[in-house]
Short mmCIF file of C-alpha atoms and ligand atoms in Angstrom, two decimals:
data_model
loop_
_atom_site.label_atom_id
_atom_site.label_comp_id
_atom_site.label_asym_id
_atom_site.label_seq_id
_atom_site.Cartn_x
_atom_site.Cartn_y
_atom_site.Cartn_z
CA UNK A 1 -0.42 0.21 0.05
CA UNK A 2 1.36 3.53 -1.32
CA UNK A 3 0.15 6.40 0.10
CA UNK A 4 1.81 9.00 -3.58
CA UNK A 5 -0.91 10.79 -5.38
CA UNK A 6 -2.24 8.50 -8.74
CA UNK A 7 -0.71 9.63 -11.76
CA UNK A 8 -2.62 11.96 -13.23
CA UNK A 9 -4.36 11.24 -15.95
CA UNK A 10 -2.13 12.69 -19.64
CA UNK A 11 -3.94 15.12 -21.53
CA UNK A 12 -6.36 14.02 -24.84
CA UNK A 13 -4.60 14.10 -27.95
CA UNK A 14 -4.51 17.59 -29.25
CA UNK A 15 -5.34 19.51 -26.37
CA UNK A 16 -3.20 23.16 -26.61
CA UNK A 17 -0.96 23.69 -24.09
CA UNK A 18 1.60 25.89 -24.60
CA UNK A 19 2.27 29.01 -27.87
CA UNK A 20 5.38 30.34 -28.31
CA UNK A 21 6.54 32.46 -31.17
CA UNK A 22 10.67 33.88 -32.35
CA UNK A 23 11.26 36.76 -34.95
CA UNK A 24 13.29 36.40 -37.56
CA UNK A 25 16.52 38.25 -38.63
CA UNK A 26 18.13 40.00 -41.17
CA UNK A 27 21.70 40.87 -41.31
CA UNK A 28 21.87 44.19 -42.30
CA UNK A 29 25.85 44.72 -42.14
CA UNK A 30 28.80 42.35 -40.99
CA UNK A 31 28.06 38.70 -41.82
CA UNK A 32 31.08 36.55 -43.33
CA UNK A 33 33.42 38.69 -40.55
CA UNK A 34 31.33 37.64 -37.57
CA UNK A 35 32.68 34.86 -37.54
CA UNK A 36 36.04 36.18 -37.43
CA UNK A 37 35.75 38.41 -34.59
CA UNK A 38 34.33 41.79 -36.06
CA UNK A 39 31.46 43.25 -36.00
CA UNK A 40 27.98 42.71 -37.07
CA UNK A 41 24.93 44.14 -37.42
CA UNK A 42 21.84 42.93 -37.17
CA UNK A 43 17.61 43.77 -36.38
CA UNK A 44 14.95 40.80 -35.91
CA UNK A 45 12.06 41.26 -38.18
CA UNK A 46 8.96 41.64 -38.56
CA UNK A 47 8.32 37.69 -39.89
CA UNK A 48 9.33 34.94 -37.73
CA UNK A 49 7.95 30.68 -36.64
CA UNK A 50 5.41 30.58 -34.33
CA UNK A 51 5.01 26.69 -32.49
CA UNK A 52 2.38 25.32 -30.55
CA UNK A 53 2.61 22.26 -28.79
CA UNK A 54 -0.39 19.75 -28.14
CA UNK A 55 -0.80 16.31 -26.77
CA UNK A 56 0.88 13.93 -28.55
CA UNK A 57 1.27 10.09 -27.49
CA UNK A 58 3.69 9.47 -30.38
CA UNK A 59 5.15 12.62 -29.67
CA UNK A 60 7.80 14.01 -29.17
CA UNK A 61 7.65 14.86 -32.68
CA UNK A 62 7.87 18.14 -35.40
CA UNK A 63 4.87 19.49 -37.24
CA UNK A 64 7.51 21.67 -39.23
CA UNK A 65 3.86 22.40 -41.57
CA UNK A 66 1.53 21.80 -43.40
CA UNK A 67 2.91 19.81 -46.92
CA UNK A 68 6.20 18.16 -44.81
CA UNK A 69 5.42 14.85 -42.83
CA UNK A 70 6.24 14.96 -38.75
CA UNK A 71 10.15 14.17 -37.74
CA UNK A 72 10.62 12.22 -34.68
CA UNK A 73 12.14 14.34 -31.66
CA UNK A 74 14.96 12.37 -31.79
CA UNK A 75 18.83 12.51 -32.15
CA UNK A 76 19.76 11.17 -34.98
CA UNK A 77 17.20 9.42 -37.30
CA UNK A 78 14.96 12.74 -37.46
CA UNK A 79 17.30 14.09 -39.28
CA UNK A 80 18.89 17.39 -38.46
CA UNK A 81 15.50 18.87 -37.73
CA UNK A 82 14.77 16.14 -35.02
CA UNK A 83 18.42 15.96 -32.98
CA UNK A 84 18.92 20.15 -33.40
CA UNK A 85 15.02 19.73 -31.75
CA UNK A 86 16.07 16.47 -29.13
CA UNK A 87 19.10 19.63 -27.65
CA UNK A 88 16.25 21.58 -27.73
CA UNK A 89 14.29 19.32 -25.74
CA UNK A 90 17.15 17.38 -23.44
CA UNK A 91 17.95 20.82 -22.43
CA UNK A 92 14.17 22.43 -21.45
CA UNK A 93 11.90 20.04 -20.68
CA UNK A 94 14.04 16.50 -20.85
CA UNK A 95 11.16 15.20 -18.93
CA UNK A 96 8.43 15.61 -21.68
CA UNK A 97 7.70 12.86 -24.31
CA UNK A 98 4.36 13.34 -25.22
CA UNK A 99 4.21 16.77 -27.93
CA UNK A 100 3.82 17.59 -30.83
CA UNK A 101 5.66 21.33 -32.36
CA UNK A 102 3.44 23.12 -35.15
CA UNK A 103 5.33 25.46 -36.34
CA UNK A 104 3.68 27.73 -38.87
CA UNK A 105 5.98 30.54 -40.15
CA UNK A 106 6.21 33.16 -42.81
CA UNK A 107 9.50 33.27 -42.96
CA UNK A 108 11.30 31.45 -46.43
CA UNK A 109 13.37 28.45 -45.38
CA UNK A 110 17.52 28.62 -46.18
CA UNK A 111 16.93 32.61 -47.20
CA UNK A 112 19.68 33.42 -44.36
CA UNK A 113 17.19 35.48 -42.42
CA UNK A 114 17.18 33.43 -39.59
CA UNK A 115 14.34 30.73 -39.81
CA UNK A 116 16.07 27.63 -38.08
CA UNK A 117 17.30 30.93 -34.92
CA UNK A 118 13.76 30.97 -35.07
CA UNK A 119 12.66 27.54 -35.30
CA UNK A 120 14.60 26.79 -32.12
CA UNK A 121 13.83 29.58 -30.64
CA UNK A 122 9.90 29.21 -30.78
CA UNK A 123 9.79 25.66 -29.63
CA UNK A 124 12.64 26.27 -26.97
CA UNK A 125 9.98 29.19 -25.52
CA UNK A 126 6.98 26.96 -25.52
CA UNK A 127 8.37 23.59 -24.45
CA UNK A 128 9.39 25.87 -21.36
CA UNK A 129 6.25 27.55 -20.66
CA UNK A 130 4.78 23.59 -21.38
CA UNK A 131 7.21 22.18 -18.43
CA UNK A 132 6.57 25.70 -16.61
CA UNK A 133 10.32 26.69 -16.47
CA UNK A 134 10.68 30.16 -18.25
CA UNK A 135 14.36 31.03 -19.43
CA UNK A 136 16.51 33.52 -18.85
CA UNK A 137 17.44 35.00 -22.14
CA UNK A 138 21.17 34.12 -21.68
CA UNK A 139 19.80 30.34 -21.12
CA UNK A 140 17.81 31.04 -24.03
CA UNK A 141 21.02 31.41 -26.04
CA UNK A 142 23.13 29.09 -24.49
CA UNK A 143 19.45 26.25 -25.78
CA UNK A 144 19.55 27.13 -28.93
CA UNK A 145 23.34 27.64 -29.44
CA UNK A 146 23.68 23.55 -28.74
CA UNK A 147 20.98 23.77 -31.65
CA UNK A 148 22.05 25.89 -34.03
CA UNK A 149 25.76 24.24 -33.90
CA UNK A 150 23.62 20.98 -35.31
CA UNK A 151 22.72 23.15 -38.15
CA UNK A 152 25.01 25.33 -39.05
CA UNK A 153 28.87 24.46 -37.02
CA UNK A 154 30.32 26.32 -35.93
CA UNK A 155 28.97 30.00 -35.78
CA UNK A 156 29.78 33.26 -35.02
CA UNK A 157 25.76 33.02 -32.47
CA UNK A 158 25.19 36.47 -34.42
CA UNK A 159 21.48 34.69 -35.40
CA UNK A 160 20.35 33.67 -31.99
CA UNK A 161 21.50 36.69 -29.85
CA UNK A 162 19.35 38.64 -32.53
CA UNK A 163 16.34 36.12 -32.37
CA UNK A 164 16.22 35.67 -28.73
CA UNK A 165 16.73 39.91 -27.92
CA UNK A 166 14.88 41.22 -31.35
CA UNK A 167 15.26 45.02 -31.70
CA UNK A 168 18.27 45.97 -34.04
CA UNK A 169 22.15 45.16 -32.93
CA UNK A 170 25.55 45.73 -32.60
CA UNK A 171 26.84 41.82 -32.18
CA UNK A 172 30.65 39.96 -31.95
CA UNK A 173 31.51 37.22 -30.95
CA UNK A 174 33.05 35.56 -27.36
CA UNK A 175 36.62 35.12 -27.31
CA UNK A 176 36.92 31.50 -27.21
CA UNK A 177 38.13 31.96 -23.27
CA UNK A 178 35.51 29.28 -22.33
CA UNK A 179 32.24 30.58 -20.56
CA UNK A 180 32.67 34.15 -21.97
CA UNK A 181 30.07 35.26 -23.70
CA UNK A 182 28.62 37.15 -26.79
CA UNK A 183 29.73 40.93 -26.66
CA UNK A 184 25.81 42.49 -27.91
CA UNK A 185 25.30 46.79 -27.80
CA UNK A 186 21.52 47.54 -27.87
CA UNK A 187 21.60 50.41 -31.49
CA UNK A 188 18.27 52.57 -31.05
CA UNK A 189 17.97 53.76 -34.77
CA UNK A 190 16.28 57.00 -35.59
CA UNK A 191 13.55 56.23 -37.62
CA UNK A 192 11.43 53.27 -38.30
CA UNK A 193 13.91 50.74 -40.10
CA UNK A 194 11.59 48.86 -43.00
CA UNK A 195 13.31 46.72 -45.58
CA UNK A 196 13.30 44.98 -49.20
CA UNK A 197 14.08 41.46 -48.71
CA UNK A 198 13.63 39.27 -52.04
CA UNK A 199 14.78 36.17 -53.18
CA UNK A 200 15.41 33.55 -55.76
CA UNK A 201 16.21 30.98 -54.54
CA UNK A 202 17.68 29.52 -50.95
CA UNK A 203 20.99 29.46 -49.92
CA UNK A 204 23.22 26.35 -50.57
CA UNK A 205 23.98 26.46 -46.79
CA UNK A 206 26.45 28.65 -44.24
CA UNK A 207 28.19 25.65 -43.62
CA UNK A 208 29.15 25.71 -47.07
CA UNK A 209 29.90 29.21 -47.24
CA UNK A 210 32.13 29.44 -44.38
CA UNK A 211 33.70 26.67 -44.79
CA UNK A 212 34.84 27.70 -48.54
CA UNK A 213 35.31 31.53 -47.69
CA UNK A 214 37.10 29.96 -45.00
CA UNK A 215 39.38 28.27 -47.81
CA UNK A 216 40.30 31.56 -49.41
CA UNK A 217 41.61 33.04 -46.48
CA UNK A 218 44.04 30.28 -45.99
CA UNK A 219 44.93 31.15 -50.21
CA UNK A 220 44.75 33.97 -49.56
CA UNK A 221 44.72 35.82 -45.69
CA UNK A 222 46.41 39.21 -46.21
CA UNK A 223 43.47 40.04 -48.74
CA UNK A 224 40.87 37.83 -47.16
CA UNK A 225 41.37 39.51 -43.54
CA UNK A 226 41.84 43.04 -45.15
CA UNK A 227 38.30 42.78 -46.18
CA UNK A 228 36.67 41.01 -43.55
CA UNK A 229 37.93 44.00 -41.39
CA UNK A 230 36.33 46.39 -44.05
CA UNK A 231 33.64 45.05 -43.44
CA UNK A 232 33.49 45.06 -39.57
CA UNK A 233 34.41 48.56 -39.83
CA UNK A 234 31.27 48.88 -42.25
CA UNK A 235 28.62 47.44 -39.69
CA UNK A 236 30.04 50.47 -36.73
CA UNK A 237 29.27 52.87 -39.72
CA UNK A 238 26.68 51.63 -40.11
CA UNK A 239 24.80 51.57 -36.76
CA UNK A 240 25.89 55.25 -36.45
CA UNK A 241 24.07 55.78 -39.54
CA UNK A 242 21.13 53.98 -38.61
CA UNK A 243 21.02 56.21 -35.04
CA UNK A 244 21.87 59.57 -36.76
CA UNK A 245 18.79 59.12 -38.58
CA UNK A 246 21.20 59.50 -42.07
CA UNK A 247 19.47 56.68 -44.77
CA UNK A 248 21.35 57.43 -47.22
CA UNK A 249 24.00 57.19 -45.85
CA UNK A 250 23.17 53.46 -44.58
CA UNK A 251 22.09 52.49 -48.14
CA UNK A 252 25.79 53.25 -49.38
CA UNK A 253 27.53 51.38 -46.84
CA UNK A 254 25.20 48.45 -48.54
CA UNK A 255 25.97 48.49 -51.85
CA UNK A 256 30.15 48.71 -50.62
CA UNK A 257 29.25 45.98 -48.33
CA UNK A 258 27.98 43.67 -50.67
CA UNK A 259 31.13 44.89 -53.42
CA UNK A 260 32.89 43.38 -51.15
CA UNK A 261 30.98 40.09 -50.03
CA UNK A 262 31.55 39.38 -54.32
CA UNK A 263 34.64 40.12 -54.15
CA UNK A 264 35.44 37.43 -51.14
CA UNK A 265 33.01 34.38 -52.96
CA UNK A 266 30.30 34.56 -51.37
CA UNK A 267 27.45 36.43 -53.75
CA UNK A 268 26.25 34.35 -56.35
CA UNK A 269 24.63 35.46 -60.28
CA UNK A 270 21.00 35.16 -58.83
CA UNK A 271 21.50 37.94 -55.82
CA UNK A 272 24.25 40.13 -58.01
CA UNK A 273 21.26 40.21 -60.61
CA UNK A 274 18.18 41.28 -57.76
CA UNK A 275 20.38 43.77 -55.63
CA UNK A 276 21.08 45.45 -59.53
CA UNK A 277 17.96 45.35 -60.05
CA UNK A 278 16.48 46.86 -56.86
CA UNK A 279 19.57 50.19 -57.44
CA UNK A 280 17.75 50.10 -60.12
CA UNK A 281 14.12 50.37 -59.38
CA UNK A 282 15.62 53.36 -56.93
CA UNK A 283 16.72 51.78 -53.50
CA UNK A 284 19.47 53.67 -51.80
CA UNK A 285 21.27 50.11 -51.13
CA UNK A 286 20.92 47.18 -51.38
CA UNK A 287 23.11 43.98 -50.56
CA UNK A 288 22.74 40.43 -50.15
CA UNK A 289 21.85 39.25 -46.48
CA UNK A 290 23.76 36.69 -44.37
CA UNK A 291 25.18 33.07 -45.71
CA UNK A 292 24.68 34.20 -49.43
CA UNK A 293 24.97 31.83 -52.32
CA UNK A 294 21.33 32.43 -52.82
CA UNK A 295 19.02 33.11 -50.34
CA UNK A 296 17.64 36.68 -50.27
CA UNK A 297 19.06 40.55 -50.60
CA UNK A 298 17.80 43.41 -48.49
CA UNK A 299 16.95 46.64 -50.05
CA UNK A 300 16.28 50.32 -48.34
CA UNK A 301 13.58 52.22 -49.99
CA UNK A 302 13.94 55.94 -49.74
CA UNK A 303 11.71 58.28 -48.79
CA UNK A 304 9.10 58.67 -51.69
CA UNK A 305 5.42 56.35 -50.97
CA UNK A 306 6.24 53.54 -53.33
CA UNK A 307 9.74 53.76 -53.26
CA UNK A 308 9.24 50.35 -51.66
CA UNK A 309 6.91 48.89 -54.02
CA UNK A 310 8.93 50.31 -56.96
CA UNK A 311 11.51 47.25 -55.68
CA UNK A 312 9.55 45.23 -54.59
CA UNK A 313 7.21 45.05 -58.29
CA UNK A 314 10.93 45.08 -59.60
CA UNK A 315 11.92 41.61 -57.77
CA UNK A 316 8.44 40.00 -58.02
CA UNK A 317 8.77 41.21 -61.98
CA UNK A 318 11.59 37.90 -62.52
CA UNK A 319 10.05 35.88 -60.62
CA UNK A 320 11.87 36.35 -56.81
CA UNK A 321 9.51 36.13 -53.48
CA UNK A 322 9.71 40.41 -52.03
CA UNK A 323 7.99 41.32 -49.37
CA UNK A 324 8.40 44.99 -47.10
CA UNK A 325 9.51 43.43 -43.30
CA UNK A 326 9.62 46.48 -40.77
CA UNK A 327 13.15 45.37 -38.59
CA UNK A 328 13.88 45.81 -35.23
CA UNK A 329 11.22 44.65 -33.85
CA UNK A 330 10.52 43.80 -30.07
CA UNK A 331 11.13 40.97 -29.15
CA UNK A 332 7.93 38.05 -29.30
CA UNK A 333 6.01 35.55 -27.52
CA UNK A 334 6.13 34.28 -24.52
CA UNK A 335 9.40 35.46 -21.27
CA UNK A 336 12.51 34.43 -22.45
C1 LIG B 401 24.60 33.48 -40.94
O1 LIG B 401 23.49 34.38 -41.01
C2 LIG B 401 25.92 34.90 -41.03
C3 LIG B 401 27.73 34.12 -40.74
O2 LIG B 401 27.70 35.07 -40.39
C4 LIG B 401 27.48 32.75 -40.36
C5 LIG B 401 27.62 33.01 -39.58
O3 LIG B 401 27.89 33.65 -38.42
O4 LIG B 401 27.99 32.16 -38.32
C6 LIG B 401 27.96 34.15 -42.62
#
């Protein structure tokens, strides 16, 4: 005979347990250079991922979208997605098994817009809510770092820092000292920032683009290091241009940055084409964003009322997926 309370009955399948959101991100300046310790300027996008947790006796599994089969949340046989989310689950709510995570979003995948970090952050927040154990931003950053390593190898951390904290920020990666944390400085734009985002095809992969650039650096260390330092300096200039409300200057910095990224070999024909079309349609500046070699561009519209629409029209006439996004959204979703 025991006086222990009987185990609480599992909620019926499909019961809603929690819901949370996370934004995507756009790197305004400094991608790739940030991997080598230079600053990057990045902002949270007004588009992101929402994750709903429901009771599911066949869990843990992820429903990645209406047209995709469920993915088991398990190291190994769930592919990169299942493995990454298994790490999130083990870190946040290790005892939770009978759950389905249902993801919905408005971020194109493989676009350089932080879809993997947004998914991991939204999942971590929703799981923490289900387990009744909210996460601090630092803890959330660490949880998502474990997941991002599955997708991207050894990322700088700029994606998850931006997605976790929201707003616009200058990011510099942590030193290699054990326990070192990245330097994150919030940036307050003097006026609201909207960018046209456009893409023709997914990128070939962050891990691949970073690896190819590392090889190029091995062959041309002086030139590549000099260009990387310049990209970092442009990110600092960009933060000042945003804070002092100089969109024309920010646009020029974006153009300079795209030229350097192209010289470093991380642009592609489709990205160059979209960047040129955006400039011809009146953009103050345009560049690739994120890892490059496919993926998205960002273009800064001028002040005229139809400025953004003209760029969007130019993008859609060549079949690009394009939208106007507010950049610097405050953090969304549940606490942590
Ligand atoms: C990817 O969003 C940004 C890169 O700089 C890689 C990284 O920071 O780890 C290309």
